[in-house]
Short mmCIF file of C-alpha atoms in Angstrom, two decimals:
data_model
loop_
_atom_site.label_atom_id
_atom_site.label_comp_id
_atom_site.label_asym_id
_atom_site.label_seq_id
_atom_site.Cartn_x
_atom_site.Cartn_y
_atom_site.Cartn_z
CA UNK A 1 0.18 0.08 -0.38
CA UNK A 2 2.65 1.99 0.99
CA UNK A 3 5.14 1.69 -2.17
CA UNK A 4 1.87 2.52 -4.59
CA UNK A 5 1.12 5.12 -2.56
CA UNK A 6 4.48 6.23 -3.08
CA UNK A 7 4.17 5.25 -7.28
CA UNK A 8 0.68 7.42 -7.05
CA UNK A 9 2.36 10.44 -6.03
CA UNK A 10 5.43 10.10 -7.77
CA UNK A 11 3.68 9.86 -11.17
CA UNK A 12 1.24 12.64 -10.32
CA UNK A 13 4.67 15.22 -9.25
CA UNK A 14 5.58 14.59 -13.14
CA UNK A 15 3.20 17.37 -14.25
CA UNK A 16 4.59 19.98 -12.42
CA UNK A 17 7.76 19.33 -13.48
CA UNK A 18 6.42 19.46 -17.17
CA UNK A 19 5.00 22.41 -16.38
CA UNK A 20 8.25 24.01 -14.86
CA UNK A 21 9.90 23.52 -19.08
CA UNK A 22 6.95 25.77 -20.10
CA UNK A 23 8.38 29.76 -19.25
CA UNK A 24 11.61 28.67 -20.74
CA UNK A 25 9.65 26.79 -23.62
CA UNK A 26 7.59 29.88 -24.37
CA UNK A 27 10.72 31.92 -24.41
CA UNK A 28 12.46 30.61 -26.99
CA UNK A 29 10.07 28.41 -29.07
CA UNK A 30 7.18 30.19 -29.70
CA UNK A 31 6.07 33.40 -31.12
CA UNK A 32 5.96 36.33 -28.58
CA UNK A 33 3.11 38.50 -27.85
CA UNK A 34 0.35 36.24 -28.18
CA UNK A 35 -0.76 34.53 -25.46
CA UNK A 36 -4.11 33.12 -25.57
CA UNK A 37 -2.75 31.79 -29.42
CA UNK A 38 -0.41 29.92 -27.31
CA UNK A 39 -3.34 28.79 -24.57
CA UNK A 40 -5.53 28.08 -27.29
CA UNK A 41 -2.22 26.07 -29.31
CA UNK A 42 -1.64 24.16 -26.15
CA UNK A 43 -5.45 22.94 -25.01
CA UNK A 44 -7.64 21.82 -27.90
CA UNK A 45 -5.27 19.80 -29.53
CA UNK A 46 -4.18 17.71 -26.50
CA UNK A 47 -7.49 17.48 -25.63
CA UNK A 48 -8.42 15.55 -29.49
CA UNK A 49 -5.51 13.37 -28.77
CA UNK A 50 -7.22 12.40 -25.66
CA UNK A 51 -10.23 11.78 -26.72
CA UNK A 52 -8.45 10.01 -30.15
CA UNK A 53 -7.21 7.59 -27.60
CA UNK A 54 -10.16 7.50 -24.77
CA UNK A 55 -12.87 7.28 -28.49
CA UNK A 56 -15.60 8.36 -25.02
CA UNK A 57 -17.63 11.33 -25.96
CA UNK A 58 -19.89 12.92 -22.80
CA UNK A 59 -23.10 11.86 -21.93
CA UNK A 60 -26.49 13.71 -19.79
CA UNK A 61 -24.83 15.99 -17.88
CA UNK A 62 -21.45 14.89 -18.65
CA UNK A 63 -21.74 17.46 -21.33
CA UNK A 64 -22.42 20.70 -19.01
CA UNK A 65 -19.65 18.91 -16.75
CA UNK A 66 -16.94 19.09 -19.52
CA UNK A 67 -17.95 22.78 -20.13
CA UNK A 68 -17.86 24.00 -17.01
CA UNK A 69 -14.62 22.04 -15.64
CA UNK A 70 -12.55 23.10 -19.27
CA UNK A 71 -13.53 26.66 -18.56
CA UNK A 72 -12.05 26.57 -14.56
CA UNK A 73 -8.75 24.80 -15.44
CA UNK A 74 -8.17 25.26 -18.85
CA UNK A 75 -9.40 28.32 -20.45
CA UNK A 76 -10.52 30.94 -17.55
CA UNK A 77 -7.22 29.28 -15.76
CA UNK A 78 -4.93 30.07 -18.93
CA UNK A 79 -6.50 33.38 -19.06
CA UNK A 80 -6.05 34.62 -16.39
CA UNK A 81 -2.64 33.24 -15.79
CA UNK A 82 -1.63 35.44 -19.07
CA UNK A 83 -3.26 37.88 -17.11
CA UNK A 84 -1.32 38.40 -14.58
CA UNK A 85 1.80 37.63 -16.44
CA UNK A 86 1.17 40.49 -18.44
CA UNK A 87 0.34 43.04 -15.63
CA UNK A 88 2.42 42.07 -12.44
CA UNK A 89 5.97 42.52 -12.36
CA UNK A 90 8.72 39.65 -12.31
CA UNK A 91 7.12 35.90 -10.29
CA UNK A 92 4.17 38.03 -8.24
CA UNK A 93 1.81 35.79 -10.28
CA UNK A 94 3.71 32.98 -9.36
CA UNK A 95 3.49 33.81 -5.49
CA UNK A 96 -0.48 34.73 -5.93
CA UNK A 97 -0.88 31.70 -7.53
CA UNK A 98 1.05 29.45 -4.47
CA UNK A 99 -2.19 29.76 -2.59
CA UNK A 100 -3.65 27.30 -4.80
CA UNK A 101 -2.76 24.27 -2.31
CA UNK A 102 -4.23 26.19 0.69
CA UNK A 103 -7.64 26.84 -1.39
CA UNK A 104 -8.14 23.26 -2.76
CA UNK A 105 -7.56 22.06 0.70
CA UNK A 106 -10.37 24.49 2.39
CA UNK A 107 -12.81 23.71 -0.63
CA UNK A 108 -11.91 19.64 -0.20
CA UNK A 109 -12.37 19.98 2.68
CA UNK A 110 -16.02 21.46 2.48
CA UNK A 111 -16.88 19.53 -0.48
CA UNK A 112 -14.51 16.57 0.07
CA UNK A 113 -15.05 16.73 3.52
CA UNK A 114 -11.53 15.99 2.97
CA UNK A 115 -10.10 17.11 6.91
CA UNK A 116 -8.66 20.36 7.15
CA UNK A 117 -5.57 19.10 9.38
CA UNK A 118 -2.75 22.22 11.89
CA UNK A 119 -0.35 20.39 9.29
CA UNK A 120 -2.10 21.62 6.26
CA UNK A 121 -2.53 25.34 6.87
CA UNK A 122 1.02 25.10 7.32
CA UNK A 123 2.26 23.73 5.03
CA UNK A 124 0.68 26.05 2.56
CA UNK A 125 1.32 28.84 4.02
CA UNK A 126 4.63 27.48 4.17
CA UNK A 127 4.40 27.03 0.27
CA UNK A 128 3.45 30.37 -0.32
CA UNK A 129 6.36 31.22 1.35
CA UNK A 130 9.14 29.84 -0.28
CA UNK A 131 7.37 30.56 -3.42
CA UNK A 132 7.97 34.07 -3.03
CA UNK A 133 11.72 33.73 -1.76
CA UNK A 134 12.30 31.86 -5.04
CA UNK A 135 10.61 34.21 -7.62
CA UNK A 136 10.17 37.54 -6.24
CA UNK A 137 12.64 40.48 -7.12
CA UNK A 138 12.61 43.72 -6.12
CA UNK A 139 9.85 46.00 -8.22
CA UNK A 140 7.81 48.92 -8.48
CA UNK A 141 3.75 49.00 -7.28
CA UNK A 142 1.66 46.20 -8.51
CA UNK A 143 -1.27 46.35 -10.89
CA UNK A 144 -4.97 46.00 -9.23
CA UNK A 145 -6.17 44.01 -12.02
CA UNK A 146 -3.02 41.28 -12.50
CA UNK A 147 -3.02 41.02 -8.71
CA UNK A 148 -7.14 40.43 -8.59
CA UNK A 149 -6.01 37.64 -12.17
CA UNK A 150 -3.72 35.75 -10.90
CA UNK A 151 -6.28 35.84 -7.80
CA UNK A 152 -9.23 34.50 -10.43
CA UNK A 153 -6.48 32.22 -12.34
CA UNK A 154 -5.29 30.71 -8.74
CA UNK A 155 -9.75 30.30 -7.37
CA UNK A 156 -10.98 28.95 -10.68
CA UNK A 157 -8.24 25.82 -10.80
CA UNK A 158 -8.66 25.17 -7.12
CA UNK A 159 -12.35 25.46 -7.62
CA UNK A 160 -12.00 23.04 -10.84
CA UNK A 161 -9.63 20.38 -9.14
CA UNK A 162 -12.63 20.06 -6.08
CA UNK A 163 -15.11 19.11 -9.25
CA UNK A 164 -13.13 17.48 -11.31
CA UNK A 165 -12.36 14.34 -8.22
CA UNK A 166 -15.96 15.41 -7.05
CA UNK A 167 -17.80 14.76 -10.16
CA UNK A 168 -15.63 12.35 -11.84
CA UNK A 169 -15.34 9.03 -9.65
CA UNK A 170 -17.62 7.26 -12.64
CA UNK A 171 -15.67 8.13 -15.44
CA UNK A 172 -11.80 7.09 -15.92
CA UNK A 173 -9.33 10.47 -15.38
CA UNK A 174 -8.09 10.14 -19.05
CA UNK A 175 -11.46 11.06 -20.28
CA UNK A 176 -12.54 13.78 -18.49
CA UNK A 177 -9.27 15.08 -19.38
CA UNK A 178 -9.76 15.34 -22.87
CA UNK A 179 -12.96 16.16 -22.31
CA UNK A 180 -11.95 19.08 -20.02
CA UNK A 181 -9.01 20.16 -23.08
CA UNK A 182 -11.36 20.57 -25.28
CA UNK A 183 -13.80 22.39 -23.98
CA UNK A 184 -11.54 24.62 -22.29
CA UNK A 185 -9.39 24.92 -25.79
CA UNK A 186 -12.78 25.75 -28.01
CA UNK A 187 -13.46 28.58 -24.85
CA UNK A 188 -9.56 29.81 -25.35
CA UNK A 189 -9.97 30.06 -29.42
CA UNK A 190 -12.75 31.75 -29.12
CA UNK A 191 -11.42 34.04 -27.04
CA UNK A 192 -8.58 34.50 -29.73
CA UNK A 193 -11.09 35.46 -32.37
CA UNK A 194 -12.84 38.23 -29.84
CA UNK A 195 -9.42 39.52 -28.25
CA UNK A 196 -6.02 38.94 -30.18
CA UNK A 197 -4.93 38.82 -33.56
CA UNK A 198 -3.14 36.07 -35.68
CA UNK A 199 0.37 36.54 -35.85
CA UNK A 200 1.78 39.00 -39.16
CA UNK A 201 4.24 35.51 -40.43
CA UNK A 202 3.99 31.85 -40.04
CA UNK A 203 5.36 30.27 -37.63
CA UNK A 204 9.20 29.19 -38.33
CA UNK A 205 10.26 24.92 -37.81
CA UNK A 206 11.02 26.04 -34.17
CA UNK A 207 8.08 27.69 -33.22
CA UNK A 208 6.60 24.07 -34.71
CA UNK A 209 8.94 22.38 -32.29
CA UNK A 210 7.85 24.09 -29.51
CA UNK A 211 3.87 24.06 -30.15
CA UNK A 212 4.05 20.04 -30.63
CA UNK A 213 6.25 20.02 -26.82
CA UNK A 214 3.72 22.51 -25.27
CA UNK A 215 0.50 20.37 -26.48
CA UNK A 216 2.17 16.82 -27.08
CA UNK A 217 3.69 16.79 -23.18
CA UNK A 218 3.28 20.13 -21.14
CA UNK A 219 0.29 19.30 -21.75
CA UNK A 220 -1.76 16.37 -22.64
CA UNK A 221 1.16 13.78 -21.20
CA UNK A 222 0.65 16.76 -18.29
CA UNK A 223 -2.91 16.76 -17.37
CA UNK A 224 -3.40 13.05 -17.94
CA UNK A 225 -1.49 12.59 -14.99
CA UNK A 226 -1.93 15.19 -13.68
CA UNK A 227 -5.57 14.86 -13.12
CA UNK A 228 -5.25 10.51 -12.82
CA UNK A 229 -3.29 11.79 -9.26
CA UNK A 230 -5.97 13.87 -8.34
CA UNK A 231 -9.07 10.92 -9.01
CA UNK A 232 -6.69 8.23 -6.81
CA UNK A 233 -5.50 10.82 -4.10
CA UNK A 234 -6.85 13.29 -1.77
CA UNK A 235 -6.92 16.61 -3.95
CA UNK A 236 -4.42 18.36 -1.49
CA UNK A 237 -1.79 16.28 -1.70
CA UNK A 238 -1.49 17.00 -6.20
CA UNK A 239 -2.32 20.57 -5.00
CA UNK A 240 0.75 20.88 -2.92
CA UNK A 241 2.65 18.62 -5.38
CA UNK A 242 2.54 22.05 -8.17
CA UNK A 243 4.56 23.64 -5.79
CA UNK A 244 7.30 21.94 -7.32
CA UNK A 245 7.44 23.86 -10.51
CA UNK A 246 8.71 27.03 -10.42
CA UNK A 247 11.04 24.61 -8.53
CA UNK A 248 11.96 23.30 -11.66
CA UNK A 249 11.83 26.89 -13.64
CA UNK A 250 14.46 28.13 -11.58
CA UNK A 251 16.37 24.68 -11.81
CA UNK A 252 15.89 24.89 -15.54
CA UNK A 253 16.88 28.63 -15.61
CA UNK A 254 19.81 28.06 -13.93
CA UNK A 255 21.30 25.45 -16.34
CA UNK A 256 20.40 27.18 -19.13
CA UNK A 257 22.33 30.78 -18.28
CA UNK A 258 24.25 29.23 -15.25
CA UNK A 259 23.17 31.31 -13.25
CA UNK A 260 23.71 30.43 -9.05
CA UNK A 261 21.06 30.21 -6.27
CA UNK A 262 20.80 33.01 -3.95
CA UNK A 263 20.92 31.81 -0.71
CA UNK A 264 17.41 33.33 -1.16
CA UNK A 265 16.01 31.15 -2.96
CA UNK A 266 18.08 27.83 -1.47
CA UNK A 267 15.41 28.85 1.11
CA UNK A 268 12.59 28.92 -0.49
CA UNK A 269 13.32 25.59 -2.71
CA UNK A 270 13.56 24.24 1.31
CA UNK A 271 11.20 25.76 2.36
CA UNK A 272 9.03 24.14 -0.89
CA UNK A 273 11.00 20.54 -0.37
CA UNK A 274 9.50 21.00 3.47
CA UNK A 275 5.61 22.01 2.46
CA UNK A 276 4.75 19.17 0.01
CA UNK A 277 6.75 16.55 1.92
CA UNK A 278 4.20 17.63 5.08
CA UNK A 279 1.16 16.73 2.93
CA UNK A 280 2.65 13.82 1.20
CA UNK A 281 4.60 11.80 4.40
CA UNK A 282 0.39 12.84 6.06
CA UNK A 283 -1.13 10.84 3.22
CA UNK A 284 1.36 8.38 3.83
CA UNK A 285 0.58 7.48 6.96
CA UNK A 286 -2.74 7.41 6.24
CA UNK A 287 -3.46 5.18 4.08
CA UNK A 288 -2.13 2.34 6.05
CA UNK A 289 -4.60 2.52 9.02
CA UNK A 290 -7.34 3.24 5.98
CA UNK A 291 -6.23 -0.90 5.34
CA UNK A 292 -6.14 -2.13 8.56
CA UNK A 293 -9.53 0.62 9.13
CA UNK A 294 -11.32 -2.07 6.44
CA UNK A 295 -10.23 -5.13 7.39
CA UNK A 296 -11.47 -5.00 10.89
CA UNK A 297 -14.09 -7.57 11.04
CA UNK A 298 -17.94 -6.46 10.76
CA UNK A 299 -18.65 -7.94 15.35
CA UNK A 300 -16.13 -4.84 15.71
CA UNK A 301 -17.11 -1.11 16.06
CA UNK A 302 -15.51 0.50 12.83
CA UNK A 303 -16.07 3.86 13.92
CA UNK A 304 -14.31 3.61 16.76
CA UNK A 305 -11.60 2.30 15.35
CA UNK A 306 -12.04 4.64 11.91
CA UNK A 307 -11.83 7.54 14.65
CA UNK A 308 -8.51 7.24 15.26
CA UNK A 309 -8.03 8.08 11.01
CA UNK A 310 -9.66 11.31 10.57
#
């Protein structure tokens, strides 16, 4: 049970590791100045690919559920993220977005009956501080619209993650991921048509390679393993694993640019790892106790045994 839990955690962590490569990909391989187009090209082809693999269309209420989840996890989240990144100084959007694990933990305690412990709250606060130490730089005043967009992006995806777990227990994670990406990609394509002109020049082979990597690896693969983790683990665990993304981006930036980490950044990385480890360790310790409770004979009061697990 322990090894199975850790294997799911490790697989889920692949998603934020891949997302950590997004900034370098966007700045070195893609056409600049077209964030909504990049988001649409990232989401829609990935969704279509997963839809072809899963070979299942939504039915009944899942038509509107897919639209809601696609808007929250993909369309709305990407749009708010790009607005925040465009209007805020470097790193501020990432720090505001760092509250997402805490938001997920609070929402999951209300919607999914997941227990909100002091450990989780402390880990959430430590995670935000860690991300701030990693990415923040001295800068001027903050833009109110940018801060609002960053907050809305965090709330959007936190709500989407919790609702995904609440609604999708009767469908494979792969097909639910496909439906969300297609719905979110269509929303983003509509936003491009209304608000963002297309590039003046056709894409180069470098651009095409960048978009292909972002769609196939950074989105199709990343979101498939991410929502698999959301389905298999308490919602707070994948959310906290998401804090690894700025750590990976920092490491890649250091390798490419040859920069040395500052003491502040090292402390930030340590806080992020401690935050993630605290939540993952708590879940690993709970899993064996759950198996003990399920194995209690029918004549024993399961409620008394189970209370030690919550």
